[in-house]
Coordinates of C-alpha atoms in Angstrom, one line a residue:
X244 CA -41.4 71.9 -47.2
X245 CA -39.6 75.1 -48.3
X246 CA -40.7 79.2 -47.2
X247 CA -39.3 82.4 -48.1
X248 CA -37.5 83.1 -44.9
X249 CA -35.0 80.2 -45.8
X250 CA -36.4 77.6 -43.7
X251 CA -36.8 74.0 -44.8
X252 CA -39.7 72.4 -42.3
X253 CA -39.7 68.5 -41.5
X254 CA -43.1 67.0 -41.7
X255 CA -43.9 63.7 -39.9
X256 CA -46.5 61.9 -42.2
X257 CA -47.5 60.1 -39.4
X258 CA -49.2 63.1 -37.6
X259 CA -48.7 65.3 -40.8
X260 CA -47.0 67.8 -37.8
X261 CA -43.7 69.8 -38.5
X262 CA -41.5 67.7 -36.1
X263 CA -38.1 69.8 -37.3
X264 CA -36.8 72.8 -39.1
X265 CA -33.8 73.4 -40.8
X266 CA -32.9 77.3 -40.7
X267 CA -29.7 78.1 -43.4
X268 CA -27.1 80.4 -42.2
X269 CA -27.9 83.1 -44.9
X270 CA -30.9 85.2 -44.1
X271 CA -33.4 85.6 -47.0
X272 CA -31.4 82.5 -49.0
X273 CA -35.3 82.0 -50.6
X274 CA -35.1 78.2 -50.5
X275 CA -36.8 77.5 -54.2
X276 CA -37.4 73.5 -54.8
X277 CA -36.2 70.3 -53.2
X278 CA -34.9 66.9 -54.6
X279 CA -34.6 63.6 -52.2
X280 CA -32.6 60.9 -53.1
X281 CA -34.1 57.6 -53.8
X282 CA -32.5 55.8 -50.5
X283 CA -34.2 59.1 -48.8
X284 CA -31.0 59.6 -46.6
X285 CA -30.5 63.3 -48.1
X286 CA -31.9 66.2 -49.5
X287 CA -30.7 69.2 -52.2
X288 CA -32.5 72.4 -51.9
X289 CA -32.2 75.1 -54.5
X290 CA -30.9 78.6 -52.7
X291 CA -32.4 81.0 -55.4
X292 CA -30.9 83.9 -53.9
X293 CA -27.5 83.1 -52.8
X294 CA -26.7 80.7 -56.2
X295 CA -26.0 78.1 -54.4
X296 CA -27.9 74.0 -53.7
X297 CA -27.6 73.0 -50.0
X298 CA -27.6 69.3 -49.1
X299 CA -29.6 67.8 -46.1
X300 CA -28.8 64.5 -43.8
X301 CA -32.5 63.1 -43.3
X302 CA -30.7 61.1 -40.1
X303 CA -30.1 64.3 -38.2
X304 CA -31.4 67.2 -40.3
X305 CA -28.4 68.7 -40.9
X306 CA -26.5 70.5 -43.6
X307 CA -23.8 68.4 -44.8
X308 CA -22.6 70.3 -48.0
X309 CA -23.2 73.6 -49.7
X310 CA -22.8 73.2 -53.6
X311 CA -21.9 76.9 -55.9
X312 CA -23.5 76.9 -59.0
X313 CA -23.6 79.8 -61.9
X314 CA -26.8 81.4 -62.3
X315 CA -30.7 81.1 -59.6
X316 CA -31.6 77.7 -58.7
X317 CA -35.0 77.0 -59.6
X318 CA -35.8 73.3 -59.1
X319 CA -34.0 70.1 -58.4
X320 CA -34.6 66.3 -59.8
X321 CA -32.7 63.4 -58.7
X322 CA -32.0 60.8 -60.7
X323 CA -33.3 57.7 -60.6
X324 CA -30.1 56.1 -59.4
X325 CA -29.4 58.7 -57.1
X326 CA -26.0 59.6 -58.5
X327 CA -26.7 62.7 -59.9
X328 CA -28.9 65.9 -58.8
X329 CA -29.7 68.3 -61.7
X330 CA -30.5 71.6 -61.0
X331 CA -32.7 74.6 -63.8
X332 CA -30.9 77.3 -62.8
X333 CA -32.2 81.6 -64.9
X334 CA -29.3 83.7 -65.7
X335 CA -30.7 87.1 -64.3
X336 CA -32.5 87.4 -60.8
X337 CA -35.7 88.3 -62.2
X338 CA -36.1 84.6 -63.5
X339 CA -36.8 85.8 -66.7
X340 CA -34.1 85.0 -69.6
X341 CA -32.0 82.1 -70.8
X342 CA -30.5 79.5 -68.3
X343 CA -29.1 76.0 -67.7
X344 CA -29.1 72.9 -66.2
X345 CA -26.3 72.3 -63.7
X346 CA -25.4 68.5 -63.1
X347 CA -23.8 67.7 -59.7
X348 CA -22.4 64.3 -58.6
X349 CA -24.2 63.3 -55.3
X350 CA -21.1 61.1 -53.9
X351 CA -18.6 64.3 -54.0
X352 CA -21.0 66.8 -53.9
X353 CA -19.3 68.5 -56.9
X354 CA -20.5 70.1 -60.1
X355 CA -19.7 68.0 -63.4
X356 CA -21.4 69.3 -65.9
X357 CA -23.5 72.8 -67.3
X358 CA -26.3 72.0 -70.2
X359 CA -27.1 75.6 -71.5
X360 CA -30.7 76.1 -72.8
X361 CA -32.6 78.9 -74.5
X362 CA -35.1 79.7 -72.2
X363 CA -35.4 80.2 -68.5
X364 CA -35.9 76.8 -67.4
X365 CA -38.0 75.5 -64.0
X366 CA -38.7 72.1 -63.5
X367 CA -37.4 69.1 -64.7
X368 CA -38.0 65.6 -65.3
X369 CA -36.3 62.1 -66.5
X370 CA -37.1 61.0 -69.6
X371 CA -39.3 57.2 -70.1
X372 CA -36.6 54.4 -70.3
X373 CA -33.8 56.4 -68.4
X374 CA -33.9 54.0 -65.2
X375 CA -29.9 53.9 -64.8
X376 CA -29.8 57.5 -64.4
X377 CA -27.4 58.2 -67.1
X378 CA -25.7 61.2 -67.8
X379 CA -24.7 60.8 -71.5
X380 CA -21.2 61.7 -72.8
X381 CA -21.7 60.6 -75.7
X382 CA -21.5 63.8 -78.7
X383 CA -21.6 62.2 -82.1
X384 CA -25.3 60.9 -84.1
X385 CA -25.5 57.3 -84.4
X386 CA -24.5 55.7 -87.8
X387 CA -25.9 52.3 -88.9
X388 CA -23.7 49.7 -91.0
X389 CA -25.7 46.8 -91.1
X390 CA -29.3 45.6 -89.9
X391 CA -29.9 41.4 -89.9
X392 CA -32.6 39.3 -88.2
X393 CA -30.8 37.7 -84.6
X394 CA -28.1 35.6 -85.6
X395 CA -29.7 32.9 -83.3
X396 CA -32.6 32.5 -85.3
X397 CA -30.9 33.0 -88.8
X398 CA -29.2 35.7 -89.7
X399 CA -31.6 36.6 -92.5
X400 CA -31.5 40.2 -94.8
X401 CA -35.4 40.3 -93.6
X402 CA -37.6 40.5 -91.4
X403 CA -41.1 40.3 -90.2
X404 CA -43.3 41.4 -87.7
X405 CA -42.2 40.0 -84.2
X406 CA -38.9 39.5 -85.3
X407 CA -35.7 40.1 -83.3
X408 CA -33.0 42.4 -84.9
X409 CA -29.3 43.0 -84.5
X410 CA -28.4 46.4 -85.7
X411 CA -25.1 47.2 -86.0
X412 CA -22.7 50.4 -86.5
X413 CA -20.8 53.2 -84.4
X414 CA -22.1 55.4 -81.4
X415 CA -25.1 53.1 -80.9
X416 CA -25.7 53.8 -77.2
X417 CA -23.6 56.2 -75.1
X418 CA -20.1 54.6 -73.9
X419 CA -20.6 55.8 -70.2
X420 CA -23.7 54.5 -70.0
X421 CA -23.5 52.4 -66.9
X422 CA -25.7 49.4 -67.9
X423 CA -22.9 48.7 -70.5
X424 CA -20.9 47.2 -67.6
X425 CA -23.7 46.1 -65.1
X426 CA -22.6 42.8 -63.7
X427 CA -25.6 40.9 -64.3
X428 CA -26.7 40.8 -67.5
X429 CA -24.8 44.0 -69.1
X430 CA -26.4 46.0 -71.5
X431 CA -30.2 44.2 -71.5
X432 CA -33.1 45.3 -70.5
X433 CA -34.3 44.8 -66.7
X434 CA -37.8 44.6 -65.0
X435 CA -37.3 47.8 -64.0
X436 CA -37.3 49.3 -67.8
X437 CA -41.3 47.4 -68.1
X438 CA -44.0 49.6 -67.6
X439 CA -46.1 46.2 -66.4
X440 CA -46.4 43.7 -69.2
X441 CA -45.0 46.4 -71.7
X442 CA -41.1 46.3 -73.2
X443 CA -39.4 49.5 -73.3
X444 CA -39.2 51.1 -76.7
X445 CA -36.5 53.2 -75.3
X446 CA -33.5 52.7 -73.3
X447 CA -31.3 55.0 -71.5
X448 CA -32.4 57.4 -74.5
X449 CA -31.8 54.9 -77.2
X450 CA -34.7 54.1 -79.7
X451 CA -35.3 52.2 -82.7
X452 CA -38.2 53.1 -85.3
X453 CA -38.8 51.0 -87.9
X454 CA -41.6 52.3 -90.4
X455 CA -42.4 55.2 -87.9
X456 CA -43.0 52.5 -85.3
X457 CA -41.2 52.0 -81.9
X458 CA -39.3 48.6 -82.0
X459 CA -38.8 47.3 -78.9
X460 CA -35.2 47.4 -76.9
X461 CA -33.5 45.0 -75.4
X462 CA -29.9 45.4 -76.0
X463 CA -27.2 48.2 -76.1
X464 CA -23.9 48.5 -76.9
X465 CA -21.8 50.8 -78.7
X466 CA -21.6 49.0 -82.1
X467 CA -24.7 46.4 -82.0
X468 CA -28.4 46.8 -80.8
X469 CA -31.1 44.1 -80.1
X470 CA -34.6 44.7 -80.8
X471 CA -37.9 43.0 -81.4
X472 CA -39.6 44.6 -84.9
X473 CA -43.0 46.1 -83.8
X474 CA -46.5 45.0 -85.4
X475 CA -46.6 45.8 -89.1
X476 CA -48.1 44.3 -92.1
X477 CA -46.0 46.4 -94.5
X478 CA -43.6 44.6 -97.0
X479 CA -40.9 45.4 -99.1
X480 CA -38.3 48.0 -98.6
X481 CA -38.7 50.2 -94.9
X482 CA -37.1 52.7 -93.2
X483 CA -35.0 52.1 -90.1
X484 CA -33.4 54.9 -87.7
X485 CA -31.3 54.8 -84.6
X486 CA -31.8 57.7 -82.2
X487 CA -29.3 57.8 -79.5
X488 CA -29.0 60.7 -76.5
X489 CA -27.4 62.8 -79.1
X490 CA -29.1 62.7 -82.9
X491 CA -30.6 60.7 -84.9
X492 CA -29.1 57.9 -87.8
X493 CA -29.9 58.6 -91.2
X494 CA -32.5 56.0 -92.5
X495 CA -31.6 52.3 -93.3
X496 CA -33.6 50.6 -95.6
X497 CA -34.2 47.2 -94.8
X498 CA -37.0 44.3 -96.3
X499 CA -39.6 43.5 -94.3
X500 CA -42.0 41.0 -95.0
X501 CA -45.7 39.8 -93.9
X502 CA -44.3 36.5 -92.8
X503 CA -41.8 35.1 -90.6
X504 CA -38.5 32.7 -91.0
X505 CA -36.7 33.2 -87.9
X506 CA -37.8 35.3 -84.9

């Protein structure tokens, strides 16, 4: 828990009892938000008044790293993996005006990247489907060459309801993407991206829709995706897009067809 005279207090569930309090060296540093990491062995604390995120051993309650950044901290979000903490940070004091999000890298403790944005931004939160935590690199809209039921099961111009697609073409899914080069199973789905029995319909930002219906993801790569065609009794020519963490594809038009060859 945070307070205005720059104190962040410890709170032992267990008794719900302040059992520790970390006091900042700068008087008045307004502590404004706090993100823990998953593994909870530190936090990041947003200084609004001296510009700066301060970072917290849980194992001693200690401050192990101050990190600079350009503008007021506001509030703080880890990601999912933990290797990234992103920080809303207003331009002027007052909180009022445009601002940005300030990415820092958790294992150096290090800014490495500055999103502006229009409006004075507060909190934040990861978007469905983002489990790895990615911070995407990649800058150009997806472009879509070819769309083909799975070449297990065919390789067919068509498709149906059900149906397993490979779409290919160029800046598919973001090249830093780290599920790309996972060691087990890179670039497919895990248990982790099902919201109980349900597939993802995105992936690390990536989505298909195919007649202004979410298909279902199961594969990335840069030039090929794998998905399962979503419920549909339309037939005949459809619309297919590609949006990846940058833009959207311009539409492919594809046959789709109220029965089933190949899955």
């Amino acid at each position: 828990m945070v307070d205005g005279l720059g104190n962040v207090s410890v709170i032992a569930t267990s008794s719900n009892t302040v059992s520790a309090t970390v006091t900042f060296p700068q008087v008045g540093s307004c502590p404004f938000a706090i993100g823990i990491t998953p593994d909870g062995t530190r936090v990041y604390v947003a200084r609004f008044s001296s510009n700066s995120v301060v970072v917290i051993a849980t194992s001693n309650n200690a401050v192990v790293s101050t990190v600079s950044v350009q503008g007021y901290p506001q509030g703080v979000a880890i990601a999912l993996d933990g290797k990234h903490a992103y920080v809303t940070t207003s331009s002027p004091e007052t909180g009022i005006g445009n601002g940005s999000v300030t990415i820092i890298d958790t294992s150096s403790n290090t800014v490495v990247g500055t999103v502006g944005v229009q409006s004075n931004p507060y909190g934040l939160a990861f978007k469905s489907g983002t489990t790895t935590g990615n911070v995407c690199t990649n800058t150009a809209p997806p472009v879509v060459s070819s769309i083909d039921s799975a070449s297990a099961y065919g390789a067919y111009p068509y498709f149906s309801s059900g149906s397993w697609l490979e779409i290919k073409g160029t800046n598919l899914a973001d090249p830093a993407d780290p599920r790309l080069t996972a060691s087990t199973n890179p670039g497919q789905w895990t248990t982790a991206d099902f919201t109980g029995s349900n597939a993802p319909t995105v992936l690390d930002g990536i989505s298909v829709s195919i007649n202004s219906k979410p298909a279902y993801v199961w594969y990335l790569s840069t030039g090929q995706l794998n998905v399962q065609a979503p419920e549909d009794s339309a037939s005949g020519s459809v619309s297919i897009t590609v949006t990846n963490c940058n833009a959207t594809s311009s539409p492919y038009r594809s046959r789709g067809t109220p029965w089933r060859r190949g899955f």
